[in-house]
Short mmCIF file of C-alpha atoms and ligand atoms in Angstrom, two decimals:
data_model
loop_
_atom_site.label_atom_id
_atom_site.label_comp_id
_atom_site.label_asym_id
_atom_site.label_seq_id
_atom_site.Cartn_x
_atom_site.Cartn_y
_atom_site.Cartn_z
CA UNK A 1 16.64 -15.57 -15.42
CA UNK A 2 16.48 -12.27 -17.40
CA UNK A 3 13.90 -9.49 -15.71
CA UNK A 4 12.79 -6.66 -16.40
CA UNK A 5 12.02 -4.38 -13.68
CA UNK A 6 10.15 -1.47 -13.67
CA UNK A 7 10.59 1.73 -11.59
CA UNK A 8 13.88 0.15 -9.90
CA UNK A 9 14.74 3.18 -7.81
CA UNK A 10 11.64 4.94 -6.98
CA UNK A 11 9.83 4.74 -5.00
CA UNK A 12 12.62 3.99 -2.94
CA UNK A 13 12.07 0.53 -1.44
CA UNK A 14 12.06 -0.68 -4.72
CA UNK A 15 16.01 -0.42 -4.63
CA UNK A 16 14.84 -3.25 -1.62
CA UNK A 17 13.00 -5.97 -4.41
CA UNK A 18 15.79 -4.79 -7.22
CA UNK A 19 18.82 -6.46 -4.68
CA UNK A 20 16.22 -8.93 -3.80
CA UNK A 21 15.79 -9.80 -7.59
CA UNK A 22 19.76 -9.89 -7.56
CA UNK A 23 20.25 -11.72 -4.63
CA UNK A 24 17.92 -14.73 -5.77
CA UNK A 25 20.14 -14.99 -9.23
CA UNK A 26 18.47 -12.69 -11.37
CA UNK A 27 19.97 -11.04 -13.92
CA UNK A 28 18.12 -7.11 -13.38
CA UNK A 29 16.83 -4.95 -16.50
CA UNK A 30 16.26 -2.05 -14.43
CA UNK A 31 13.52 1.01 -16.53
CA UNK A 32 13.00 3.96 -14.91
CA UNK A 33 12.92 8.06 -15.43
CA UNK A 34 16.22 8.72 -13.30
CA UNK A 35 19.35 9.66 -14.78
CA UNK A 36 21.50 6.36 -14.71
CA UNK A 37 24.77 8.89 -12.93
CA UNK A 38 21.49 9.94 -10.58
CA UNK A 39 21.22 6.13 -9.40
CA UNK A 40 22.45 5.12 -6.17
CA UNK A 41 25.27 3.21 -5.79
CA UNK A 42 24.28 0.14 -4.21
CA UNK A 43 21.02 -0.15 -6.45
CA UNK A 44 23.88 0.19 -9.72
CA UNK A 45 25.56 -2.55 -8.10
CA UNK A 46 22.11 -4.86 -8.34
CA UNK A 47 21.13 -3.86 -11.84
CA UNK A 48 22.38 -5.92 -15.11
CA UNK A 49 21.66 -3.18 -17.81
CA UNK A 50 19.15 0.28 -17.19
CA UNK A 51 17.20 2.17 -19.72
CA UNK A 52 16.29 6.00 -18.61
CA UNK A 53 13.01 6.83 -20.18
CA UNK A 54 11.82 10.60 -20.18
CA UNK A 55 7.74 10.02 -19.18
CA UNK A 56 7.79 6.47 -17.11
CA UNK A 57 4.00 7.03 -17.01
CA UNK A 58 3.44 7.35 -20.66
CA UNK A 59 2.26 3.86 -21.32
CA UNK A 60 2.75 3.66 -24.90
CA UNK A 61 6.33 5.06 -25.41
CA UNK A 62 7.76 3.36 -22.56
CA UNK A 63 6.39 0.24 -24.20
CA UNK A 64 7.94 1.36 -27.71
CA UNK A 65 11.30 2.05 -25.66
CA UNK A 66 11.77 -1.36 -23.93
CA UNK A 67 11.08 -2.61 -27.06
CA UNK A 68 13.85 -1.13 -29.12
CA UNK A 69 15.89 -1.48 -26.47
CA UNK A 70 15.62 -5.18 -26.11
CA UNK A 71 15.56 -6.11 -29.95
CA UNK A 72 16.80 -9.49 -29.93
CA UNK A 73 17.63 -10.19 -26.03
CA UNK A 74 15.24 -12.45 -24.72
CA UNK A 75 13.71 -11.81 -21.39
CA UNK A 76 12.12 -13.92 -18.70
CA UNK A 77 9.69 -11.90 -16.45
CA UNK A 78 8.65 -8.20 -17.24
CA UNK A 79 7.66 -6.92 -13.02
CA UNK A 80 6.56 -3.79 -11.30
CA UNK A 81 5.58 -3.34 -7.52
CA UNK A 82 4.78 0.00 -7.93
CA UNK A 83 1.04 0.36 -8.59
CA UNK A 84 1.06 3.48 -11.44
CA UNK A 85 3.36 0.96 -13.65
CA UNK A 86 1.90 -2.67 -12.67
CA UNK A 87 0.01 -2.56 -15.96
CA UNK A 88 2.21 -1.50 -18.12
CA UNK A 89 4.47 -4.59 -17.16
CA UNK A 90 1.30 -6.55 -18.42
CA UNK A 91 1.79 -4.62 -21.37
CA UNK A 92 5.27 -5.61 -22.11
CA UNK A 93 4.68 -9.11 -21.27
CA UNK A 94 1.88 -9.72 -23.61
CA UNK A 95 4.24 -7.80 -26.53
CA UNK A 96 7.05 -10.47 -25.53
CA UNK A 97 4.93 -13.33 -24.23
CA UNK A 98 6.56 -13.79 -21.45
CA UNK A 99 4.48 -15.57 -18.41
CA UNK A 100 2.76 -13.37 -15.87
CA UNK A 101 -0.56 -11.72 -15.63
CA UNK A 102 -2.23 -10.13 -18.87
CA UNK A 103 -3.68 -6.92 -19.04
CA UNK A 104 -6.90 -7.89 -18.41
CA UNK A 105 -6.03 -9.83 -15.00
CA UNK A 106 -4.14 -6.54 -14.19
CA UNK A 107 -6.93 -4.63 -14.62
CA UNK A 108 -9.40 -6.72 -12.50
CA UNK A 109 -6.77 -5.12 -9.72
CA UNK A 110 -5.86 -1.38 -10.78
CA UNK A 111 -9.61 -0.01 -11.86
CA UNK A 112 -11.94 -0.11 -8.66
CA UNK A 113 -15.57 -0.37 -10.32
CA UNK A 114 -14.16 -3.56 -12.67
CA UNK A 115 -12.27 -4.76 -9.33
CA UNK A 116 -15.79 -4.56 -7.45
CA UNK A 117 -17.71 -6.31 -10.32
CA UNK A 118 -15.70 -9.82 -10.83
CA UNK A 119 -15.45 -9.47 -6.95
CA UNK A 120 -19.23 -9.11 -6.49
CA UNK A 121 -19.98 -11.60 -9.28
CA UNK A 122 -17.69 -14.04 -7.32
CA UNK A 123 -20.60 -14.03 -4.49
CA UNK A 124 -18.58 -12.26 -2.34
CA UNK A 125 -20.04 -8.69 -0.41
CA UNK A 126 -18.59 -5.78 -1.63
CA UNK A 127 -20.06 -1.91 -1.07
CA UNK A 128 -22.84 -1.51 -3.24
CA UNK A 129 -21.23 0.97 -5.72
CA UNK A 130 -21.88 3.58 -8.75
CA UNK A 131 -19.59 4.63 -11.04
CA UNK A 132 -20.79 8.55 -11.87
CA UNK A 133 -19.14 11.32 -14.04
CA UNK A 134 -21.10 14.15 -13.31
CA UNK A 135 -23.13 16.28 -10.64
CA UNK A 136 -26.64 14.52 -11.86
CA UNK A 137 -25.47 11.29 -12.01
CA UNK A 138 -23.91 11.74 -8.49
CA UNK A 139 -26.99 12.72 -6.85
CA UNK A 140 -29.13 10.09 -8.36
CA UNK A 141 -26.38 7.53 -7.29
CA UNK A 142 -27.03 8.89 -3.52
CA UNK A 143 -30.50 8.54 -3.95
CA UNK A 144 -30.42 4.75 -5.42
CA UNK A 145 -27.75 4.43 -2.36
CA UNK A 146 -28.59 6.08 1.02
CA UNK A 147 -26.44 8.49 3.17
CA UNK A 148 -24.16 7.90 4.39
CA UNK A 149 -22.17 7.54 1.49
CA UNK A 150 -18.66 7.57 0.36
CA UNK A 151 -17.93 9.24 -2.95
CA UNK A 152 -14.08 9.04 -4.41
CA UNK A 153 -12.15 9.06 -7.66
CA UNK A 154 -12.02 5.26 -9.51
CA UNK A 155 -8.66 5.81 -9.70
CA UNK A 156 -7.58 7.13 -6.43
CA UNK A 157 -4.52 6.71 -3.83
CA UNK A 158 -3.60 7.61 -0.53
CA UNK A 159 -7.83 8.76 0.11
CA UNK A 160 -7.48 11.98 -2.18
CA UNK A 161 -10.54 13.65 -3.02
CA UNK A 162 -12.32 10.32 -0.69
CA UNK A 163 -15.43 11.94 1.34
CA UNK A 164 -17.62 10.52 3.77
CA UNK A 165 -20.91 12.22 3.09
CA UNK A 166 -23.83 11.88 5.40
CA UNK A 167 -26.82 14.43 3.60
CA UNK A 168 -27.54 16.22 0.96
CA UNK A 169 -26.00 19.19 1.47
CA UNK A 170 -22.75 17.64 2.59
CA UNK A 171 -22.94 15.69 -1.20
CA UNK A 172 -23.00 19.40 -2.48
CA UNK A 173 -19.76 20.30 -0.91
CA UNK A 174 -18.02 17.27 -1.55
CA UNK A 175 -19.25 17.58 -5.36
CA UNK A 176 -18.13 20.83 -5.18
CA UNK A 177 -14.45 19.90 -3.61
CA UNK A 178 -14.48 16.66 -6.62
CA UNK A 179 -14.84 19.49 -9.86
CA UNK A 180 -11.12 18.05 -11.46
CA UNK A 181 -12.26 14.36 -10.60
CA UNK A 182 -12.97 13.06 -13.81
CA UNK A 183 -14.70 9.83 -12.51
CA UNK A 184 -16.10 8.60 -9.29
CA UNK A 185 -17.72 5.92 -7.48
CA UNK A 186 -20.37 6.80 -5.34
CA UNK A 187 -20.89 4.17 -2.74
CA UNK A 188 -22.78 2.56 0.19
CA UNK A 189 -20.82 3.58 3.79
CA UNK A 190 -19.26 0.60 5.48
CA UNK A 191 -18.79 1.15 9.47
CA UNK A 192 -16.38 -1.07 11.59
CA UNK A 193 -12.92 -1.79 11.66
CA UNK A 194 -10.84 -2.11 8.78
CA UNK A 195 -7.63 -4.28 7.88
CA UNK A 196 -5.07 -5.28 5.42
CA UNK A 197 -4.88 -8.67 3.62
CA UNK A 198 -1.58 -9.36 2.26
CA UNK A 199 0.12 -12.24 0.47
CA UNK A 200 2.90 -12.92 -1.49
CA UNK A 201 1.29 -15.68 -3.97
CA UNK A 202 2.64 -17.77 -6.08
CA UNK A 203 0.17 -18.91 -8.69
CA UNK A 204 -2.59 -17.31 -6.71
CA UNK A 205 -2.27 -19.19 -3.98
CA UNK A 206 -0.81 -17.19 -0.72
CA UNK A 207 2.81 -18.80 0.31
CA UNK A 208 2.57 -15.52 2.50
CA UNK A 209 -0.27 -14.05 4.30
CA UNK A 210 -0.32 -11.19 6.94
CA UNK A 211 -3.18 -9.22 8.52
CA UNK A 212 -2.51 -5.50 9.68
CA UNK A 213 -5.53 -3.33 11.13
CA UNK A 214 -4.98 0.89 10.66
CA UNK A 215 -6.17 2.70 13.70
CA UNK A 216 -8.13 4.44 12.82
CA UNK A 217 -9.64 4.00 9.54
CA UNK A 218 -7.20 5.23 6.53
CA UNK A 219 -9.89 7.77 5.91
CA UNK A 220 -10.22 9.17 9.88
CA UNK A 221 -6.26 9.04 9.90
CA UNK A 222 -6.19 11.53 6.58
CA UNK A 223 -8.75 13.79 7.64
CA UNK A 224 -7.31 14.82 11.03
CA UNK A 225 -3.83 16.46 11.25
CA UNK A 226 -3.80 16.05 15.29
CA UNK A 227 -3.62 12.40 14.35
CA UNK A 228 -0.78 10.09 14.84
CA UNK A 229 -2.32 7.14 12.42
CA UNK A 230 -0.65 3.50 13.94
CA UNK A 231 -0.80 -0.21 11.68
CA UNK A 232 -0.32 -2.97 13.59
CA UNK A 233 0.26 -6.22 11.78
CA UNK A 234 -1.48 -9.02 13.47
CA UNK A 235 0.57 -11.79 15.27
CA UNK A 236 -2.23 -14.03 16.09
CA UNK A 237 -4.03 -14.37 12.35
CA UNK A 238 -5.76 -17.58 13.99
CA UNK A 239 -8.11 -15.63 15.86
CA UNK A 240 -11.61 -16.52 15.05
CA UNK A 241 -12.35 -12.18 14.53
CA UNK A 242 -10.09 -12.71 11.33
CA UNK A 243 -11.37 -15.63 9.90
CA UNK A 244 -14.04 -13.96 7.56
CA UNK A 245 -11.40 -11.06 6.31
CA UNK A 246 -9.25 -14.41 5.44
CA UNK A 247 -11.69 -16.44 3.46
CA UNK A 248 -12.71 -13.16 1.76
CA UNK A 249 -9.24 -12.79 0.83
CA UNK A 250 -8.58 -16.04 -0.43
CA UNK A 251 -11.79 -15.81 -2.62
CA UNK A 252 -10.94 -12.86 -3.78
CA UNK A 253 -7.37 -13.56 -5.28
CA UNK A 254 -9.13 -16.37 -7.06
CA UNK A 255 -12.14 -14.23 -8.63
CA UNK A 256 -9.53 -11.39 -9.71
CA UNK A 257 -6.99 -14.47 -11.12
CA UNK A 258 -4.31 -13.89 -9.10
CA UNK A 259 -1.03 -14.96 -10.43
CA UNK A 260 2.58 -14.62 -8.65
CA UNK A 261 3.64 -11.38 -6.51
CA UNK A 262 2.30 -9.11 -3.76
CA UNK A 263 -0.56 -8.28 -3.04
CA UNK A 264 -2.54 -5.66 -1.21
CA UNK A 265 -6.06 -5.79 0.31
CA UNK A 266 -8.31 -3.84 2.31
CA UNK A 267 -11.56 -4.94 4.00
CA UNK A 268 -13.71 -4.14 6.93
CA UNK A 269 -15.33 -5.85 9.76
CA UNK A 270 -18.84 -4.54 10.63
CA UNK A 271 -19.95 -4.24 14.12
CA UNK A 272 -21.88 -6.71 15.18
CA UNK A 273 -24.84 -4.37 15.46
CA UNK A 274 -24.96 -4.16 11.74
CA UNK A 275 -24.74 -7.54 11.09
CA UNK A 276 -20.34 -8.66 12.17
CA UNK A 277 -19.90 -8.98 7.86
CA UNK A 278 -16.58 -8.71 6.22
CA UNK A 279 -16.91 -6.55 3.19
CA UNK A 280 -14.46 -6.28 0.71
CA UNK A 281 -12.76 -2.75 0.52
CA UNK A 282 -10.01 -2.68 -2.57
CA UNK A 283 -7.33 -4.64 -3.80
CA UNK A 284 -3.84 -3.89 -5.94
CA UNK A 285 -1.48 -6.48 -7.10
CA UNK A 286 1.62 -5.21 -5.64
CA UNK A 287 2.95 -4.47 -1.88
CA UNK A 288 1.05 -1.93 0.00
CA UNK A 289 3.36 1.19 0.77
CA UNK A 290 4.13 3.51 3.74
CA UNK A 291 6.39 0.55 5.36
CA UNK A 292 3.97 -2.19 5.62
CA UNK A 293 7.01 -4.42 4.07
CA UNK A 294 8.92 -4.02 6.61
CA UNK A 295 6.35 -4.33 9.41
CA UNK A 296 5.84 -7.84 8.07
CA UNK A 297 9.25 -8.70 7.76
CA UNK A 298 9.40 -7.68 11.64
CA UNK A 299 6.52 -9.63 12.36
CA UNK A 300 8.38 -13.08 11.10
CA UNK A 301 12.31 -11.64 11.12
CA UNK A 302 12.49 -12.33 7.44
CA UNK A 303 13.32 -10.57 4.03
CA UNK A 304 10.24 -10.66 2.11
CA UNK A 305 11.95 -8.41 -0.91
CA UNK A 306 14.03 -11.36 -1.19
CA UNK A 307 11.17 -14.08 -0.72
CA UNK A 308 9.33 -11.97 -3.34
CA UNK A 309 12.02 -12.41 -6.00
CA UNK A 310 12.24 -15.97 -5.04
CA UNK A 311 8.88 -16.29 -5.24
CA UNK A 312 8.05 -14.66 -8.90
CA UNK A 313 11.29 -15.97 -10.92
CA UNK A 314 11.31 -19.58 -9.15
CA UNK A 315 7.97 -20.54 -8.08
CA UNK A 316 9.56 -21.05 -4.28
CA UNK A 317 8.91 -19.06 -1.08
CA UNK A 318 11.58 -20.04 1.54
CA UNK A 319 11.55 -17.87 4.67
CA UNK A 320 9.82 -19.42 7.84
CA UNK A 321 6.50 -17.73 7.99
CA UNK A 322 5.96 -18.25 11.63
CA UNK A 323 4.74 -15.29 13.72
CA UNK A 324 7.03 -13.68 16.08
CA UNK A 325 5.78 -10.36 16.86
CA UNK A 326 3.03 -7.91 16.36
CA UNK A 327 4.88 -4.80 14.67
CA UNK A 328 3.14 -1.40 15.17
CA UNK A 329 4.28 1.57 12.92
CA UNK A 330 3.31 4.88 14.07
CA UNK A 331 3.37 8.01 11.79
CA UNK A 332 3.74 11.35 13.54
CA UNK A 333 3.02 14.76 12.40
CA UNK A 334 4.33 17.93 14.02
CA UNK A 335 2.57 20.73 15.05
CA UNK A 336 3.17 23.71 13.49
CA UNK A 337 4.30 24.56 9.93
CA UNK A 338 8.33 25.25 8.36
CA UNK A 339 11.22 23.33 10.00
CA UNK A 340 11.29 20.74 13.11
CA UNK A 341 11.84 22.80 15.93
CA UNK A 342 11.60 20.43 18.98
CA UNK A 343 10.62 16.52 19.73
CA UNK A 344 9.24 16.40 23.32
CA UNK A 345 8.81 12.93 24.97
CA UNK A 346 10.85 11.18 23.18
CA UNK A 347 13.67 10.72 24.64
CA UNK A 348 11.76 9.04 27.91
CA UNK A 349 10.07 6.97 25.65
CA UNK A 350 12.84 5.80 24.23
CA UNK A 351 14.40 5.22 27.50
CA UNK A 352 11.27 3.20 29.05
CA UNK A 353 10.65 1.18 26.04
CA UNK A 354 13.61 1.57 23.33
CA UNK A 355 13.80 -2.67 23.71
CA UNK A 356 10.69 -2.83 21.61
CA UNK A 357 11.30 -0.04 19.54
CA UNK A 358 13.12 -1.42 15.87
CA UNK A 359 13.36 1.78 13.83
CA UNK A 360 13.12 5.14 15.32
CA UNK A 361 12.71 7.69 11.83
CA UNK A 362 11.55 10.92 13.02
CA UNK A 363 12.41 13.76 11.17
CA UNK A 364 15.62 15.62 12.80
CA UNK A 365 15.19 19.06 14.52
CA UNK A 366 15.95 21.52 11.71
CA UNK A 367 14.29 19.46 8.65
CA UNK A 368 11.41 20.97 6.85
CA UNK A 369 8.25 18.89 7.36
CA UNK A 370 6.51 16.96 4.88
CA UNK A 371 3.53 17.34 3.81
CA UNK A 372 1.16 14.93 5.53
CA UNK A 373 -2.11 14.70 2.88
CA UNK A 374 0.58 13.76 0.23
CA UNK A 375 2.36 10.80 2.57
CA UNK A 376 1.54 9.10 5.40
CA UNK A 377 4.98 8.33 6.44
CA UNK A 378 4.09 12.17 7.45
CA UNK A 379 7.14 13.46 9.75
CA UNK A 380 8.54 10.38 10.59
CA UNK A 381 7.87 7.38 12.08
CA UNK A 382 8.49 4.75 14.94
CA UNK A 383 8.32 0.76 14.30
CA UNK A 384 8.07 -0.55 17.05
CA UNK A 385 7.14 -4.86 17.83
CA UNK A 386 5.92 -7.03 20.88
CA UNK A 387 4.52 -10.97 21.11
CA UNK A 388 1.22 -9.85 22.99
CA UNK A 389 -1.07 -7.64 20.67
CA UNK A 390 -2.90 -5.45 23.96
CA UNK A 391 0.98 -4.56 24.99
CA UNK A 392 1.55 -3.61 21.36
CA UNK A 393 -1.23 -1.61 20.84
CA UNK A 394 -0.96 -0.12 24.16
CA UNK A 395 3.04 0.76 23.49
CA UNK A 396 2.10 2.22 19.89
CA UNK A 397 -0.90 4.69 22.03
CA UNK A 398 1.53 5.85 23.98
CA UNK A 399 4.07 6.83 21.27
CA UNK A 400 1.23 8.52 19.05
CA UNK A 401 0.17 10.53 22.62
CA UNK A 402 3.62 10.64 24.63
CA UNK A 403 5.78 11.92 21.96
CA UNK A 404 5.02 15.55 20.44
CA UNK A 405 6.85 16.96 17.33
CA UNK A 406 6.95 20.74 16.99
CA UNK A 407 7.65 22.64 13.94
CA UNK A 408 7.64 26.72 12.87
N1 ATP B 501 -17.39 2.16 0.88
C1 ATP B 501 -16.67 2.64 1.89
N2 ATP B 501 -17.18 2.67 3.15
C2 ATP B 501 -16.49 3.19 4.17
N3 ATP B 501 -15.27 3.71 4.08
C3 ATP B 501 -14.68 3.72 2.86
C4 ATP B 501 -15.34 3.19 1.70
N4 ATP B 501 -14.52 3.34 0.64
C5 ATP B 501 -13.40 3.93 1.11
N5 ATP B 501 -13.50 4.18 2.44
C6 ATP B 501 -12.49 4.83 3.30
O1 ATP B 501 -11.63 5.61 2.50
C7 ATP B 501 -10.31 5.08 2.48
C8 ATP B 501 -9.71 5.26 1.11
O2 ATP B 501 -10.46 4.52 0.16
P1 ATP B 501 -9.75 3.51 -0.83
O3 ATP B 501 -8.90 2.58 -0.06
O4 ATP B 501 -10.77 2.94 -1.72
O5 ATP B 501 -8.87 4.52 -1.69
P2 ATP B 501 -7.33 4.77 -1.90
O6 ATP B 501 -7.25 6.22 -2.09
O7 ATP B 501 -6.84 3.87 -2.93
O8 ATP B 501 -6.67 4.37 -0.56
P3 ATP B 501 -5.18 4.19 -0.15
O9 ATP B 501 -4.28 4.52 -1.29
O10 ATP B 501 -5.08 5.12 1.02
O11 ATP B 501 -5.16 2.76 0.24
C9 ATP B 501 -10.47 3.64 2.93
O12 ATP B 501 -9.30 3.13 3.52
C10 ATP B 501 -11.62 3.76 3.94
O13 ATP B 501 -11.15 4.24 5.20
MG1 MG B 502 -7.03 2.09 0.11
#
């Protein structure tokens, strides 16, 4: 089993799916950007052979590259987890014909207007959406629409340049805020709560499914520094409040032609005032980021960069999937700007809950902070896990209130 993998050592959990990849008896063809004597150790260790490219994002020579570099070794499976290369690996499997997902399935999950079409044309609810390139077309979108509204780049991440807008003259200064956007969707507010769907699938069909919910809404958590944003994968995915997000899910892999790996999914749940509909929020086929891997391998005690690997050069998913725990990860971000001056409260919470606590990641006193609109891993985290979902949730309030990070 001969794969190539792309972006093995950055962002850095992918050094997790490249020993995974090993582990499961795969021989590793690690591409990346970083200097091979940059690598670290243990991900060397993993990897069968590694070509350094100079632009990993320029589509075209990186296929050229891999291409030369392969002449005459056959591979097996051409992979990426990391969305900015997932379809370029489409690329280079439909140069070598290797099996996976073409381009075209790819793209059903990387642009968001053609991801909202095959989903809508599926039968399944989706926000009622425009796709706009300039200031006109914007405003005639909000009038076709209806504040409020949510206008954001087609090709966004981590809810840059993403604004709720609830009149006209709030449009105005969010168009004014979007000038370097090149292309938007304009689109139809959806209230409520809103979750993950994720799976690890193998032939579109989930051998691996978890729920998380984000408290609050990704958009709430990145538009409010005070905030300590928490996800809290859900133990209980039974419960009948989840069933709709579920079905939605399912239906969704199968619209978009979902073949194996990860994948991510948003959705909401409305209130029931406005109707208690799941609507479909976005979808990428690879592992969400910020640590939700590891929350779910805390939820089941299980390696799921291993069970990936497994999963994508076998066909077989092996870990028990039963589920143990509801695993919170909270985010913090100090106050302040410059270096970490101070944690307060941690230390007692620690001591009155440090049994449920399974990573503690806080940025040391004397580190310089990060910048919190770029990641949401912020300045640091806490992972912390619990069978009953009200004592998890109420355990992960108390370490986004109790515990205070101070910077200057
Ligand atoms: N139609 C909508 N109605 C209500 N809220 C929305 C809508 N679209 C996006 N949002 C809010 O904005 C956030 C970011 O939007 P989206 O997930 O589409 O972009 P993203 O930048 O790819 O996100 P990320 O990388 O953070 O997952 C969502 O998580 C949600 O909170
Ligand atoms: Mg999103």
């Amino acid at each position: 089993m001969k794969v190539v993998f792309l972006a093995p050592s950055y962002p850095p959990e992918m050094q997790q799916y490249t020993r995974g990849l090993a582990e499961v008896g795969a021989e590793v063809y690690g591409v990346g950007d970083t200097p091979v004597q940059a690598l670290p150790g243990p991900l060397k260790h993993h990897l069968h052979d590694y070509l350094q490219v100079p632009r990993l994002l320029d589509e075209a020579d990186v296929v050229e590259r891999v291409t030369a570099w392969l002449r005459g070794r056959e591979v097996d499976r051409v992979l990426a987890n990391w969305e900015v290369m997932v379809v370029t690996a489409a690329r280079l499997r439909e140069r070598f014909g290797v099996p996976g997902m073409t381009v075209d399935a790819v793209s059903g999950f990387r642009d968001k207007q053609l991801m909202k079409e095959r989903v809508a044309a599926a039968g399944l609810r989706v926000p009622r959406a425009v796709r706009v390139r300039t200031i006109a077309e914007t405003r005639a979108a909000a009038e076709q629409i209806g504040f409020p509204l949510i206008v954001k780049p087609i090709a966004g991440a981590g809810s840059a340049d993403t604004y709720r807008v609830d009149d006209a003259a709030a449009l105005d200064a969010a168009l004014a805020r979007m000038q370097h956007v090149r292309e938007a969707s304009c689109e139809e507010f959806i209230g409520g709560d809103e979750y993950t769907f994720d799976t690890v699938s193998i032939a579109g069909v989930p051998a691996f499914a978890n729920v998380a919910q984000y408290l609050p809404r990704p958009l709430d958590a990145r538009s409010h520094e005070w905030i300590s944003p928490i996800i809290i994968t859900v133990r209980d995915m039974a419960q009948p409040a989840l069933a709709g997000g579920i079905a939605l899910g399912h239906a969704v892999l199968g619209a978009l032609g979902m073949g194996d790996g990860f994948t991510h999914m948003e959705w909401f749940r409305k209130p029931a005032d406005q109707g208690d509909e799941v609507v479909f929020g976005e979808i990428g086929c690879r592992p969400g980021g910020a640590h939700l891997v590891d929350q779910m391998n805390y939820t089941c005690d299980i390696d799921l960069f291993r069970e990936w690997a497994r999963a994508v050069c076998w066909g077989r998913f092996e870990a028990p999937t039963t589920r143990k725990y509801n695993a919170a990860i909270i985010f913090k971000r100090a106050k302040g700007h410059g270096r970490i001056t101070r944690i307060d409260g941690l230390g007692e919470f620690l001591h009155r809950h440090g049994e449920h606590v399974v990573e503690q990641r806080l940025l040391p006193v004397g580190t310089h902070r990060r910048d919190w609109k770029k990641t949401l891993v912020s300045d640091g985290y806490i992972l912390l896990r619990h069978p009953d979902w009200d004592r998890t949730y109420q355990l992960a309030m108390a370490a986004a209130t109790d515990i205070t990070m101070w910077a200057e």
